[in-house]
Amino acid sequence: MNKILTGFIASALLAAGSMYGQIEVNENLTVTGFFDMSATSTDDDSGSSSSYNFDQAEIDFILSFEDVTGQVDLNYLGDNSTGDFSLEQAFITYDLDNGSSVSAGKFLSYHGWETAEPTGLFQYSYAYDLMGTIPGYHNGVTYDYSDDFVTLGLGLLDSVYSADGSIQDSEYGIEAKAVFTPAEGLTLYLGLAKDSMDTGPDKDLINFWASYEVGDATYAVEYNTYDFGSVEGNQWLVMGNWALSDTFGITARVSDDAIDGGESAMKYTLSPGWTVGENLGMLFEISETDFDTMGSATSFAFETIFSF
């Protein structure tokens, strides 16, 4: 996901600074996390629905030694019927010096402008309502290199998209990225992903995004094209975020999700967000989605996140 911007509801944090603090236990261990709650209402051609949810709680343990760092994230989702925390990711990284490192374990995909966690999003909802093309967490090994101009990464994975333990011996996944910062505030990202399947079609993704930060504003564009065998298509988004004060910001986004020869969804989103103190943030969102054959949907959301 977007590895450049972090912190709760970035629309309010461009001027205020990150609220996503860390609790230092000792020189080798810090702890961080968040609680996420929301109320939503949706009205579409089939009717209306509403909900109030405790969406997520997460605790992250960050380990730091001389040449080795590690991270373990425990995650609770509100729709988890067992009420238990689960292992979201756990990995170690060895510093090879000269900007290079090797990581191994379970970790998040490189790809996607919009972050996996709500603490890094500019709004409540994701841009694409039809196809989930951006990968999540997977197991494997990565090699990464970074300097002042470019960041390169290559990952050999058990699978890009499949669940843990679901792949066969001859199946594998590959992710690669190239990130360029040619000018101050400008970031260009190109990512590739491939799932090589033993049975069934391979899955391929190209993810491109660019962001530009100038003053108290952030602008971003993204384009995805994918071929999952039986389903092909493309997705794009354009968004802007403006910090209007030290504690208040607003985001506007337009996105499109189109399946070749099938459904499409154009989405319009407006989301003001604000911070209350150093650890509490809130936002409101209204989105209108126009489908090709399924009519339209209007959704409202109010979200609160406490971070530590």
Tab-separated table of N, CA and C in Angstrom, residues 182-237:
chain	number	residue	atom	x	y	z
A	182	PRO	N	11.639	11.796	-8.351
A	182	PRO	CA	12.465	12.654	-9.208
A	182	PRO	C	12.500	14.113	-8.785
A	183	ALA	N	11.527	14.540	-7.969
A	183	ALA	CA	11.479	15.929	-7.524
A	183	ALA	C	10.862	15.973	-6.139
A	184	GLU	N	11.085	17.057	-5.434
A	184	GLU	CA	10.559	17.188	-4.083
A	184	GLU	C	9.034	17.083	-4.092
A	185	GLY	N	8.503	16.191	-3.270
A	185	GLY	CA	7.063	16.016	-3.150
A	185	GLY	C	6.444	15.087	-4.165
A	186	LEU	N	7.208	14.660	-5.185
A	186	LEU	CA	6.673	13.819	-6.262
A	186	LEU	C	7.150	12.386	-6.089
A	187	THR	N	6.212	11.439	-6.127
A	187	THR	CA	6.515	10.009	-6.038
A	187	THR	C	5.832	9.279	-7.185
A	188	LEU	N	6.580	8.445	-7.892
A	188	LEU	CA	6.058	7.622	-8.985
A	188	LEU	C	6.270	6.161	-8.619
A	189	TYR	N	5.204	5.364	-8.723
A	189	TYR	CA	5.260	3.959	-8.303
A	189	TYR	C	4.789	3.064	-9.439
A	190	LEU	N	5.563	2.023	-9.736
A	190	LEU	CA	5.166	0.992	-10.691
A	190	LEU	C	5.348	-0.360	-10.032
A	191	GLY	N	4.271	-1.155	-9.987
A	191	GLY	CA	4.321	-2.459	-9.354
A	191	GLY	C	3.751	-3.544	-10.244
A	192	LEU	N	4.320	-4.742	-10.143
A	192	LEU	CA	3.867	-5.912	-10.895
A	192	LEU	C	3.627	-7.056	-9.924
A	193	ALA	N	2.616	-7.861	-10.213
A	193	ALA	CA	2.347	-9.057	-9.415
A	193	ALA	C	1.913	-10.180	-10.339
A	194	LYS	N	2.363	-11.411	-10.015
A	194	LYS	CA	1.967	-12.581	-10.801
A	194	LYS	C	1.794	-13.769	-9.880
A	195	ASP	N	0.640	-14.405	-9.966
A	195	ASP	CA	0.386	-15.685	-9.320
A	195	ASP	C	0.475	-16.780	-10.377
A	196	SER	N	1.439	-17.672	-10.247
A	196	SER	CA	1.564	-18.806	-11.162
A	196	SER	C	0.867	-20.000	-10.528
A	197	MET	N	-0.246	-20.434	-11.127
A	197	MET	CA	-1.095	-21.453	-10.535
A	197	MET	C	-0.851	-22.816	-11.171
A	198	ASP	N	-0.882	-23.862	-10.353
A	198	ASP	CA	-0.723	-25.229	-10.847
A	198	ASP	C	-1.958	-25.659	-11.628
A	199	THR	N	-3.130	-25.319	-11.104
A	199	THR	CA	-4.394	-25.562	-11.800
A	199	THR	C	-5.139	-24.242	-11.897
A	200	GLY	N	-5.797	-24.012	-13.008
A	200	GLY	CA	-6.493	-22.758	-13.213
A	200	GLY	C	-5.579	-21.700	-13.797
A	201	PRO	N	-6.149	-20.567	-14.178
A	201	PRO	CA	-5.373	-19.524	-14.853
A	201	PRO	C	-4.454	-18.773	-13.897
A	202	ASP	N	-3.342	-18.269	-14.438
A	202	ASP	CA	-2.487	-17.368	-13.676
A	202	ASP	C	-3.220	-16.048	-13.440
A	203	LYS	N	-2.739	-15.283	-12.465
A	203	LYS	CA	-3.305	-13.973	-12.165
A	203	LYS	C	-2.200	-12.931	-12.276
A	204	ASP	N	-2.467	-11.878	-13.061
A	204	ASP	CA	-1.471	-10.842	-13.313
A	204	ASP	C	-2.049	-9.468	-12.992
A	205	LEU	N	-1.225	-8.610	-12.394
A	205	LEU	CA	-1.631	-7.253	-12.028
A	205	LEU	C	-0.500	-6.282	-12.331
A	206	ILE	N	-0.850	-5.134	-12.908
A	206	ILE	CA	0.046	-3.987	-13.021
A	206	ILE	C	-0.588	-2.845	-12.241
A	207	ASN	N	0.155	-2.284	-11.300
A	207	ASN	CA	-0.331	-1.204	-10.443
A	207	ASN	C	0.588	0.007	-10.598
A	208	PHE	N	0.019	1.122	-11.032
A	208	PHE	CA	0.775	2.373	-11.133
A	208	PHE	C	0.071	3.444	-10.330
A	209	TRP	N	0.831	4.181	-9.528
A	209	TRP	CA	0.271	5.369	-8.902
A	209	TRP	C	1.326	6.458	-8.803
A	210	ALA	N	0.842	7.679	-8.707
A	210	ALA	CA	1.713	8.838	-8.548
A	210	ALA	C	1.085	9.771	-7.536
A	211	SER	N	1.909	10.368	-6.700
A	211	SER	CA	1.417	11.347	-5.733
A	211	SER	C	2.306	12.575	-5.760
A	212	TYR	N	1.679	13.720	-5.448
A	212	TYR	CA	2.416	14.981	-5.413
A	212	TYR	C	1.951	15.772	-4.207
A	213	GLU	N	2.882	16.085	-3.323
A	213	GLU	CA	2.602	16.878	-2.134
A	213	GLU	C	3.171	18.275	-2.328
A	214	VAL	N	2.312	19.272	-2.207
A	214	VAL	CA	2.743	20.649	-2.356
A	214	VAL	C	2.011	21.482	-1.316
A	215	GLY	N	2.754	22.164	-0.472
A	215	GLY	CA	2.136	22.928	0.597
A	215	GLY	C	1.317	22.028	1.500
A	216	ASP	N	0.062	22.396	1.718
A	216	ASP	CA	-0.848	21.617	2.557
A	216	ASP	C	-1.768	20.723	1.733
A	217	ALA	N	-1.391	20.437	0.493
A	217	ALA	CA	-2.227	19.625	-0.394
A	217	ALA	C	-1.476	18.379	-0.849
A	218	THR	N	-2.246	17.310	-1.068
A	218	THR	CA	-1.731	16.075	-1.653
A	218	THR	C	-2.645	15.672	-2.801
A	219	TYR	N	-2.058	15.355	-3.940
A	219	TYR	CA	-2.806	14.895	-5.106
A	219	TYR	C	-2.279	13.515	-5.496
A	220	ALA	N	-3.179	12.653	-5.982
A	220	ALA	CA	-2.756	11.302	-6.356
A	220	ALA	C	-3.603	10.780	-7.505
A	221	VAL	N	-2.985	9.940	-8.329
A	221	VAL	CA	-3.682	9.197	-9.375
A	221	VAL	C	-3.227	7.748	-9.279
A	222	GLU	N	-4.102	6.840	-9.692
A	222	GLU	CA	-3.753	5.417	-9.716
A	222	GLU	C	-4.411	4.768	-10.916
A	223	TYR	N	-3.707	3.789	-11.502
A	223	TYR	CA	-4.266	2.985	-12.593
A	223	TYR	C	-3.852	1.536	-12.393
A	224	ASN	N	-4.819	0.630	-12.437
A	224	ASN	CA	-4.578	-0.807	-12.345
A	224	ASN	C	-5.115	-1.487	-13.593
A	225	THR	N	-4.380	-2.443	-14.103
A	225	THR	CA	-4.899	-3.336	-15.130
A	225	THR	C	-4.595	-4.765	-14.704
A	226	TYR	N	-5.571	-5.650	-14.861
A	226	TYR	CA	-5.418	-7.007	-14.336
A	226	TYR	C	-5.978	-8.031	-15.314
A	227	ASP	N	-5.422	-9.242	-15.234
A	227	ASP	CA	-5.885	-10.390	-16.008
A	227	ASP	C	-5.887	-11.584	-15.067
A	228	PHE	N	-7.083	-11.966	-14.623
A	228	PHE	CA	-7.236	-13.095	-13.706
A	228	PHE	C	-7.754	-14.338	-14.422
A	229	GLY	N	-7.536	-14.400	-15.728
A	229	GLY	CA	-7.982	-15.551	-16.500
A	229	GLY	C	-9.392	-15.358	-17.011
A	230	SER	N	-10.371	-15.665	-16.186
A	230	SER	CA	-11.764	-15.519	-16.597
A	230	SER	C	-12.258	-14.087	-16.464
A	231	VAL	N	-11.520	-13.239	-15.769
A	231	VAL	CA	-11.919	-11.849	-15.541
A	231	VAL	C	-10.739	-10.936	-15.843
A	232	GLU	N	-10.987	-9.938	-16.689
A	232	GLU	CA	-10.003	-8.907	-16.970
A	232	GLU	C	-10.655	-7.544	-16.791
A	233	GLY	N	-9.835	-6.533	-16.561
A	233	GLY	CA	-10.398	-5.202	-16.425
A	233	GLY	C	-9.353	-4.183	-16.037
A	234	ASN	N	-9.835	-2.984	-15.724
A	234	ASN	CA	-8.951	-1.915	-15.289
A	234	ASN	C	-9.666	-1.038	-14.278
A	235	GLN	N	-8.879	-0.321	-13.512
A	235	GLN	CA	-9.383	0.555	-12.457
A	235	GLN	C	-8.541	1.826	-12.433
A	236	TRP	N	-9.158	2.939	-12.054
A	236	TRP	CA	-8.387	4.166	-11.873
A	236	TRP	C	-9.028	5.040	-10.806
A	237	LEU	N	-8.214	5.915	-10.231
A	237	LEU	CA	-8.712	6.915	-9.291
A	237	LEU	C	-7.927	8.207	-9.462
